[in-house]
PDB file of C-alpha atoms in Angstrom:
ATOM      1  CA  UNK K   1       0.000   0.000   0.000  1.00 84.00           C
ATOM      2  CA  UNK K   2       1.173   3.077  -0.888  1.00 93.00           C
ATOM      3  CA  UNK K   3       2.610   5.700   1.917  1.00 96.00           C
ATOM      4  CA  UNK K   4       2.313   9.421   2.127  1.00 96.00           C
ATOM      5  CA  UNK K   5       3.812  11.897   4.443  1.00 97.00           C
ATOM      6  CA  UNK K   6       2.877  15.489   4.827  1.00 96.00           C
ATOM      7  CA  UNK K   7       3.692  18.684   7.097  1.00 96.00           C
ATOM      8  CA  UNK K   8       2.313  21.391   7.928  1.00 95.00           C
ATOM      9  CA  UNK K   9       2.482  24.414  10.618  1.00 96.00           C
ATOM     10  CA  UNK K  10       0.258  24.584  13.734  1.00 96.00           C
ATOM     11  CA  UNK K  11       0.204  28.090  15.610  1.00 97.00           C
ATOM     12  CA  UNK K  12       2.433  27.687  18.211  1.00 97.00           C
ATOM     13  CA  UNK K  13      -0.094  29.353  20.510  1.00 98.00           C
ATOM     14  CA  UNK K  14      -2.780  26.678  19.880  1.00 97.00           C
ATOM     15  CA  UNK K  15      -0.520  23.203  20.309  1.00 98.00           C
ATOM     16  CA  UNK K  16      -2.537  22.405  23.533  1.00 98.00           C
ATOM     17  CA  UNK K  17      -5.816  23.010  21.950  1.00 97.00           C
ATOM     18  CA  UNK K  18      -4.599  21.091  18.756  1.00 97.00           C
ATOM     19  CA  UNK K  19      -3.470  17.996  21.029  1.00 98.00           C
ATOM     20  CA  UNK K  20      -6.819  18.015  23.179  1.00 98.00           C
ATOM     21  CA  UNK K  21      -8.482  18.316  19.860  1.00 97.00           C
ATOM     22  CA  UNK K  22      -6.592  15.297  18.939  1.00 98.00           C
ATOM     23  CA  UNK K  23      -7.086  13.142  21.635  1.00 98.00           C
ATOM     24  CA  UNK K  24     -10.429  12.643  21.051  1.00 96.00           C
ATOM     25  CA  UNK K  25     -11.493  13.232  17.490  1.00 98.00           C
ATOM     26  CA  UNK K  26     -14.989  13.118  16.927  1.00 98.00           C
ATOM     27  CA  UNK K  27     -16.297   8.955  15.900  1.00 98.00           C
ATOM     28  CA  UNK K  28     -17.920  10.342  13.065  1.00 98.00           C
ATOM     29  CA  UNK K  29     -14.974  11.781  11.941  1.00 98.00           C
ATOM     30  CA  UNK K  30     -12.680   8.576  12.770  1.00 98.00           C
ATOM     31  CA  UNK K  31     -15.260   6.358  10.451  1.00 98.00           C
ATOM     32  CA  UNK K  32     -14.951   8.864   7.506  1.00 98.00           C
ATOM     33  CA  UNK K  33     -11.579   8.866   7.683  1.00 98.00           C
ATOM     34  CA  UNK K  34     -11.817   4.893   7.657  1.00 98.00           C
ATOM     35  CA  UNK K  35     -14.202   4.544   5.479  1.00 98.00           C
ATOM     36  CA  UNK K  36     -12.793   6.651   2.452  1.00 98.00           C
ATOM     37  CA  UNK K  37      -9.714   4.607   2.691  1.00 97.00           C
ATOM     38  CA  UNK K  38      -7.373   6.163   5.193  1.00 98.00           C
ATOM     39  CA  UNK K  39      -5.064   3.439   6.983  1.00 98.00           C
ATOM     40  CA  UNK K  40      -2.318   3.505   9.282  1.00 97.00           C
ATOM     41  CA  UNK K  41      -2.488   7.305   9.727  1.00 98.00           C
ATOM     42  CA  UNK K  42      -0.894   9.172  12.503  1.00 98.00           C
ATOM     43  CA  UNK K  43       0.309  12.612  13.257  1.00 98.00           C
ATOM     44  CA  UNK K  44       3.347  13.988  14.960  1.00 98.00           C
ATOM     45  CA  UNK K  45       3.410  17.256  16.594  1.00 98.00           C
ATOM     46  CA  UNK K  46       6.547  19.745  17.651  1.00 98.00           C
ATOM     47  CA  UNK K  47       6.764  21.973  20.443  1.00 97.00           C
ATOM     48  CA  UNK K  48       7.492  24.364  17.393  1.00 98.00           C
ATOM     49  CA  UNK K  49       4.042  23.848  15.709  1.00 97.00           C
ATOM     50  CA  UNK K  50       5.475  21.368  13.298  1.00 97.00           C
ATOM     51  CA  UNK K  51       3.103  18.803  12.297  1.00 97.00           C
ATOM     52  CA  UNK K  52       3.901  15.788  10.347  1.00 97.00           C
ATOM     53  CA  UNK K  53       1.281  13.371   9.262  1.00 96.00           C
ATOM     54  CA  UNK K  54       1.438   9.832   7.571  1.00 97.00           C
ATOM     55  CA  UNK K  55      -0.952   7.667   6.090  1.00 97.00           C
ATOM     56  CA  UNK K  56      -1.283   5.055   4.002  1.00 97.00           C
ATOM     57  CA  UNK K  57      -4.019   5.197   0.939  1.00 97.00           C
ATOM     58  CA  UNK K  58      -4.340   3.027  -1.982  1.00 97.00           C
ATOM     59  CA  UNK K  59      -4.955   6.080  -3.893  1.00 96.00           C
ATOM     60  CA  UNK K  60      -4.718   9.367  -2.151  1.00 95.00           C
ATOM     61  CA  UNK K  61      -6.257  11.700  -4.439  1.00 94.00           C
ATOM     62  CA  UNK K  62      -9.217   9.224  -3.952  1.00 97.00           C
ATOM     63  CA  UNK K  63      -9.375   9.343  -0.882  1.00 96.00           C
ATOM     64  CA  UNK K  64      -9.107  13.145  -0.038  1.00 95.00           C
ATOM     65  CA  UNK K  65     -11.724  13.965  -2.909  1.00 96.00           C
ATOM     66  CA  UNK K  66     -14.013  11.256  -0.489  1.00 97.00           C
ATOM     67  CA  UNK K  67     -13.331  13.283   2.397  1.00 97.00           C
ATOM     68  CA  UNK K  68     -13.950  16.577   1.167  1.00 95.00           C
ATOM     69  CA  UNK K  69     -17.450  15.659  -0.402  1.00 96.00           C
ATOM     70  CA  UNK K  70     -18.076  14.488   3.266  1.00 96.00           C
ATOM     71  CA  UNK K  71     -19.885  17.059   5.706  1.00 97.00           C
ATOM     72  CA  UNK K  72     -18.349  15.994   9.153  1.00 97.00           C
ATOM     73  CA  UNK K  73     -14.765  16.856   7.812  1.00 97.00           C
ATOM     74  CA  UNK K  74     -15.981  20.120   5.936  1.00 96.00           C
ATOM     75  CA  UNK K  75     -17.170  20.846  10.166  1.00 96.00           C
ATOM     76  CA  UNK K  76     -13.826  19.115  11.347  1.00 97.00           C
ATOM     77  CA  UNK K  77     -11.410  21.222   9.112  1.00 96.00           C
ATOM     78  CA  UNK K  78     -13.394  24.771   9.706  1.00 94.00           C
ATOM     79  CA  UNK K  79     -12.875  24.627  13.456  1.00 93.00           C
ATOM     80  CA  UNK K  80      -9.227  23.407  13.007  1.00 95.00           C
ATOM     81  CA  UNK K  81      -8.120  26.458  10.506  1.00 95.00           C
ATOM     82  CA  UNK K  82      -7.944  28.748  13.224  1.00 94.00           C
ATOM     83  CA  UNK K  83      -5.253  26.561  14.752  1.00 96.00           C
ATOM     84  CA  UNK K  84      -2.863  26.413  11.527  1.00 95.00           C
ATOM     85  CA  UNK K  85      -0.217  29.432  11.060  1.00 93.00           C
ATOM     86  CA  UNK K  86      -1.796  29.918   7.358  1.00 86.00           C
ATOM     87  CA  UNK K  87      -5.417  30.130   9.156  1.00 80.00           C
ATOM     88  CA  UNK K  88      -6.300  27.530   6.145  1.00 82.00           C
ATOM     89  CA  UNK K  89      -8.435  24.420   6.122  1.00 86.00           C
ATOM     90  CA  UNK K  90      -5.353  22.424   6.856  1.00 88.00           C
ATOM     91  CA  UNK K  91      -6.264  19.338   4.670  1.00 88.00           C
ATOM     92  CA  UNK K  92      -5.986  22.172   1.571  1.00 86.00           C
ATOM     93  CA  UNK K  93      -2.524  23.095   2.953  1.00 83.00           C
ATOM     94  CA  UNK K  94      -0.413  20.270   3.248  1.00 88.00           C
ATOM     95  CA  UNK K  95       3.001  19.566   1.987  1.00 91.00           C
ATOM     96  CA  UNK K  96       3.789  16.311   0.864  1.00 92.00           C
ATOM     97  CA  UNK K  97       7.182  14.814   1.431  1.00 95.00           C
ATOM     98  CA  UNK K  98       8.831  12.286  -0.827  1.00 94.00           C
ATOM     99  CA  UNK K  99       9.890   9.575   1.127  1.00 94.00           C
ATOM    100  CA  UNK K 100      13.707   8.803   0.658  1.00 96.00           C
ATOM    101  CA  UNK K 101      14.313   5.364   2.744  1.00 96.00           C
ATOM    102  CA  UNK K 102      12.023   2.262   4.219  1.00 94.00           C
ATOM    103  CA  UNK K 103      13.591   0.076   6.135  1.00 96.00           C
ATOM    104  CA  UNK K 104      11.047  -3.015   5.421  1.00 93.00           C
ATOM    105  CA  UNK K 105      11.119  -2.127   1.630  1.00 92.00           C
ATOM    106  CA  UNK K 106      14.976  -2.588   1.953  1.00 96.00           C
ATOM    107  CA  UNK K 107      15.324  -5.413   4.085  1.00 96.00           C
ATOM    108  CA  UNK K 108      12.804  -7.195   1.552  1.00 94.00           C
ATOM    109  CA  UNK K 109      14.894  -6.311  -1.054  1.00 93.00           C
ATOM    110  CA  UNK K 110      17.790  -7.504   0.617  1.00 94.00           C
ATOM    111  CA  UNK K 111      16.289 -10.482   1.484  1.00 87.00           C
ATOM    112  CA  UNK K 112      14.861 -11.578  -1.947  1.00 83.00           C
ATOM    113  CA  UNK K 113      18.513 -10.830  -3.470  1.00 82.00           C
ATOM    114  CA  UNK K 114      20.000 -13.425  -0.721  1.00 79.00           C
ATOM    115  CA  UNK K 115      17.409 -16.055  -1.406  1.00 77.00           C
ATOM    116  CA  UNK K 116      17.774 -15.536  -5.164  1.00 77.00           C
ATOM    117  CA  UNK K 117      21.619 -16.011  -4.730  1.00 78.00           C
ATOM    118  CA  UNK K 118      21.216 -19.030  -2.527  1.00 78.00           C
ATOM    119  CA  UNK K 119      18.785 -20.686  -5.778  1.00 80.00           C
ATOM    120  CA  UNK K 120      22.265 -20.048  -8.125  1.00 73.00           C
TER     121      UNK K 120
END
């Protein structure tokens, strides 16, 4: 499944709101999320408003167009703007990030090459 990773900038006067916030998003919102095809997603947060979020999606675009034609995150992402430095729905104002190294990607390549070896 593919991986994404994105970052973005939370106002560093709102990080406590924005980790209360976090700690117990709304079920409706968890189920969209779920339901449209968001896996394994987590976010990080800095002490200098730096967010960075992962998640895995078999298609991304796909699954952000399902989330914005959903009302609970058009409600979810209003009352979070106010805590992003851009004062932007944040899921409009990511950055994604290429990602550079996996280890289990590696170590599966590594280990197919040693088995493939061993069969010569």
């Amino acid at each position: 499944m593919p991986r994404y990773c994105f970052v973005s900038q939370v106002r560093t006067d709102r990080l406590e709101e924005y980790r209360r916030r976090h700690a117990a998003v709304w079920p409706e919102m968890l189920r969209a999320l779920r339901d449209t095809g968001w896996r394994n997603y987590s976010i990080f947060l800095g002490d200098d408003g730096v967010l960075v979020g992962y998640v895995e999606a078999d298609d991304l675009a796909a699954s952000q167009a399902a989330m914005q034609a959903n009302d609970v995150n058009r409600r979810w992402q209003d009352e979070m703007a106010r805590l992003f430095a851009d004062g932007g729905r944040p899921d409009e104002n990511w950055r994604l990030i290429d990602e550079v190294f996996n280890l289990d990607d590696q170590l599966a390549t590594v280990s197919r090459d040693a088995s493939r070896d061993e069969e010569r």
